mmCIF file of C-alpha atoms in Angstrom:
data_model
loop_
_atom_site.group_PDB
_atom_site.id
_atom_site.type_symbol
_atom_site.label_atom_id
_atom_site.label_comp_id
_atom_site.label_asym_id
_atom_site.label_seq_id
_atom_site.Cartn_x
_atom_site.Cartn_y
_atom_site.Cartn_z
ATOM 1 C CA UNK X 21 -10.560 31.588 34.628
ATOM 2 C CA UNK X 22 -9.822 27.751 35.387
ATOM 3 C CA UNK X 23 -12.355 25.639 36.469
ATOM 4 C CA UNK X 24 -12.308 21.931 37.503
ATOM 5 C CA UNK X 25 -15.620 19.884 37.422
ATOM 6 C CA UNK X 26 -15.216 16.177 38.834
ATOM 7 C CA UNK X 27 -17.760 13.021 38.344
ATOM 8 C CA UNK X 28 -17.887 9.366 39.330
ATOM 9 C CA UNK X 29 -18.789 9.531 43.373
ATOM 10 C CA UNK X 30 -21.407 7.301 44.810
ATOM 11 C CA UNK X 31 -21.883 4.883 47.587
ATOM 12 C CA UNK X 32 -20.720 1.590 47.325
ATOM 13 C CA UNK X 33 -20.336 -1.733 48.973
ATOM 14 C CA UNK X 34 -17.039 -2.638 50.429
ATOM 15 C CA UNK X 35 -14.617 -4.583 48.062
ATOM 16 C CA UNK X 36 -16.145 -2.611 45.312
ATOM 17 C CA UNK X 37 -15.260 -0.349 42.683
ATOM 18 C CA UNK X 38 -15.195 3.737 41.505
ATOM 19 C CA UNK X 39 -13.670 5.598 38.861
ATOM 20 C CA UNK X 40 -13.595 9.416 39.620
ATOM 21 C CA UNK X 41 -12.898 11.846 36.604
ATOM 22 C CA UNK X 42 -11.508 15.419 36.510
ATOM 23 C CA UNK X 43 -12.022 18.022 33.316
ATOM 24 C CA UNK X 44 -9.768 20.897 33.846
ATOM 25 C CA UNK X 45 -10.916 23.888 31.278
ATOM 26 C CA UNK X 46 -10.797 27.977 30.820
ATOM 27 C CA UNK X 47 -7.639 30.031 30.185
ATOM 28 C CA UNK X 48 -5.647 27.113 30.553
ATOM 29 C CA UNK X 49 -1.642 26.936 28.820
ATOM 30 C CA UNK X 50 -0.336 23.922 30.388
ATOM 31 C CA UNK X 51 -0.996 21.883 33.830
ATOM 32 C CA UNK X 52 1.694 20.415 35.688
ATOM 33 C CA UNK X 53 0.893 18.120 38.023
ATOM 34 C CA UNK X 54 -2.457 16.799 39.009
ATOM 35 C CA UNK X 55 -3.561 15.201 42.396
ATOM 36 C CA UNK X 56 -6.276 13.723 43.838
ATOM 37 C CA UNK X 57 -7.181 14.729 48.142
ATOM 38 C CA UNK X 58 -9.866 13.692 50.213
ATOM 39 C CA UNK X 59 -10.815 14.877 53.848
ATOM 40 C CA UNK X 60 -13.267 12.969 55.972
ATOM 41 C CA UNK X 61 -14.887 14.979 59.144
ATOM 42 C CA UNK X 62 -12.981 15.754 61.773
ATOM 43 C CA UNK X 63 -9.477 15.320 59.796
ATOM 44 C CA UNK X 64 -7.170 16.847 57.830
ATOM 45 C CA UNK X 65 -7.055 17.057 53.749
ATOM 46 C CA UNK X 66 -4.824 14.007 52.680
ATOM 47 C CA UNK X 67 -3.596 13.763 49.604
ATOM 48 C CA UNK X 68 -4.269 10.259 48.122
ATOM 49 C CA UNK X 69 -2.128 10.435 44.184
ATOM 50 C CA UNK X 70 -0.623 12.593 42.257
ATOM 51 C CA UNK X 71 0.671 12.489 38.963
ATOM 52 C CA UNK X 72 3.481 15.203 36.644
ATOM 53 C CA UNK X 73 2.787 16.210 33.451
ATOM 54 C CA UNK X 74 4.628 12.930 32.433
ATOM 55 C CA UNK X 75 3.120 10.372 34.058
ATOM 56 C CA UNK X 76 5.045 10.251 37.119
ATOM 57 C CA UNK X 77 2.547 8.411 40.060
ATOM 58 C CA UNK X 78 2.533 8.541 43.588
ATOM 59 C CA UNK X 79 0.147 6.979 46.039
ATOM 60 C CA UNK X 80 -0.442 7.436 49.645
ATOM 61 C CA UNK X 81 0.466 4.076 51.999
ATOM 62 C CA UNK X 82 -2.963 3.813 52.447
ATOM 63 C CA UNK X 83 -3.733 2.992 48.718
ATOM 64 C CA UNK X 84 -0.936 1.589 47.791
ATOM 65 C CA UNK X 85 -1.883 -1.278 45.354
ATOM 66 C CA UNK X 86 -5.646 -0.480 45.196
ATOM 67 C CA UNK X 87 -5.892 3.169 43.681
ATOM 68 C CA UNK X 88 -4.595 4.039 40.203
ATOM 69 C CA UNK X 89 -4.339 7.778 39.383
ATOM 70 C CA UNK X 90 -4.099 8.797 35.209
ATOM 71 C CA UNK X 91 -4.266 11.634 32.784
ATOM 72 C CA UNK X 92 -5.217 12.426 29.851
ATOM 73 C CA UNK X 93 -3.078 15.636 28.801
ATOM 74 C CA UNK X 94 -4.995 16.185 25.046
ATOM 75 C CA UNK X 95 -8.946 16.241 27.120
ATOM 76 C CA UNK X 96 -7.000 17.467 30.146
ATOM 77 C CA UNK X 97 -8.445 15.213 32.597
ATOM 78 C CA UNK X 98 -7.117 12.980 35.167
ATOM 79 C CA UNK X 99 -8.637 10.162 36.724
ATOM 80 C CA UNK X 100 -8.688 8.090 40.045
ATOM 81 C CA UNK X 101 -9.766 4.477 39.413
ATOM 82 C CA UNK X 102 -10.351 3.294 43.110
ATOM 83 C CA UNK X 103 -10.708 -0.816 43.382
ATOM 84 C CA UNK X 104 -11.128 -3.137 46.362
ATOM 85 C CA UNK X 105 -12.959 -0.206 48.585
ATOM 86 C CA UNK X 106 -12.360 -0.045 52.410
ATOM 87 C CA UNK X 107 -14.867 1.867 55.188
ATOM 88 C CA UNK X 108 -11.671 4.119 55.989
ATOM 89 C CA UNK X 109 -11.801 5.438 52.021
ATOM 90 C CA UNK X 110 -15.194 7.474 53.004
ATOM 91 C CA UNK X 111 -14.527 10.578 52.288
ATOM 92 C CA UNK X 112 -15.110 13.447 50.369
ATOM 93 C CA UNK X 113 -12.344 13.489 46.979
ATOM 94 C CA UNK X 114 -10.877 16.548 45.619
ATOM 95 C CA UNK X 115 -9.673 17.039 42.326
ATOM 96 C CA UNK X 116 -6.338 19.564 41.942
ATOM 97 C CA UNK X 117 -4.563 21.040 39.125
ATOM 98 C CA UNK X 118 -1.240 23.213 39.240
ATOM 99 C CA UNK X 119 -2.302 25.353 36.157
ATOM 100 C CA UNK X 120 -0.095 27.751 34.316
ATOM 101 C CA UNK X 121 -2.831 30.126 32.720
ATOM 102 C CA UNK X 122 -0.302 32.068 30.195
ATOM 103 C CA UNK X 123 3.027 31.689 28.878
ATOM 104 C CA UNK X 124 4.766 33.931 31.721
ATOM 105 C CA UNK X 125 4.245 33.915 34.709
ATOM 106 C CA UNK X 126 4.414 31.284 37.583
ATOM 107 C CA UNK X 127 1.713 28.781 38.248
ATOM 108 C CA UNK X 128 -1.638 28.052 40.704
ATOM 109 C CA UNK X 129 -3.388 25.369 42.453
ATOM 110 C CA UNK X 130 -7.000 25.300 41.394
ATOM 111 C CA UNK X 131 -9.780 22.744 42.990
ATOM 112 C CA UNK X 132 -12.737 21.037 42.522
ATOM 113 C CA UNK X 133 -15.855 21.059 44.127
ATOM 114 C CA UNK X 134 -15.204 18.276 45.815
ATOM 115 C CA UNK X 135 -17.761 14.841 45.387
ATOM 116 C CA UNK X 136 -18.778 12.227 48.130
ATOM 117 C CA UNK X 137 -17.206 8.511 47.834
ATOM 118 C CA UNK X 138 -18.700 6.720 50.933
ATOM 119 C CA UNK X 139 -18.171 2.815 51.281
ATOM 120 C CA UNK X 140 -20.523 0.768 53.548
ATOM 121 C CA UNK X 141 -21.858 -2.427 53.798
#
């Protein structure tokens, strides 16, 4: 059992600021990498950052320069601070784990709920 629970969605005003968090918990032995998605209606799942167990980063185009991903491996979280917030960045985020559960065995992608960032004036 692996379950991700994310916070930190809202509405805000373009140019502004939100800092989405991820807990990963249950039969957990070690995640690999982490990622965050997002989907708006009428398009396809995206994925915005992802980071490896490391620390390794990569961003879509699209938030190049704006959106820092993180992780905290002891709390096993990872975060998505999102700054200088566009219209086009509505959508809703998704939080994603690959988890390895035991010590064999291969590994699974696991999701979040999903929460609502929408950015309007």
């Amino acid at each position: 059992q692996v379950q991700l629970v994310e916070s930190g969605g809202g509405l805000v005003q373009p140019g502004g600021s939100l800092r989405l968090s991820c807990a990963a918990s249950g039969s957990i032995f070690s995640i690999n990498d982490m990622a965050w998605y997002r989907q708006s209606p009428g398009k396809q799942r995206e994925l915005v950052a992802s980071i490896t167990s490391v620390g390794t980063t990569n961003y879509a185009d699209s938030v190049k320069g704006r959106f820092t991903i993180s992780r905290d491996n002891a709390k096993k979280m990872v975060y998505l601070q999102m700054n200088s917030l566009k219209p086009e960045d509505t959508a809703v985020y998704y939080c994603n784990a690959d988890v390895r559960r035991y010590w064999y065995g291969n590994s699974n992608d696991y999701w979040g709920q999903g929460t609502q960032v929408t950015v309007s004036s």
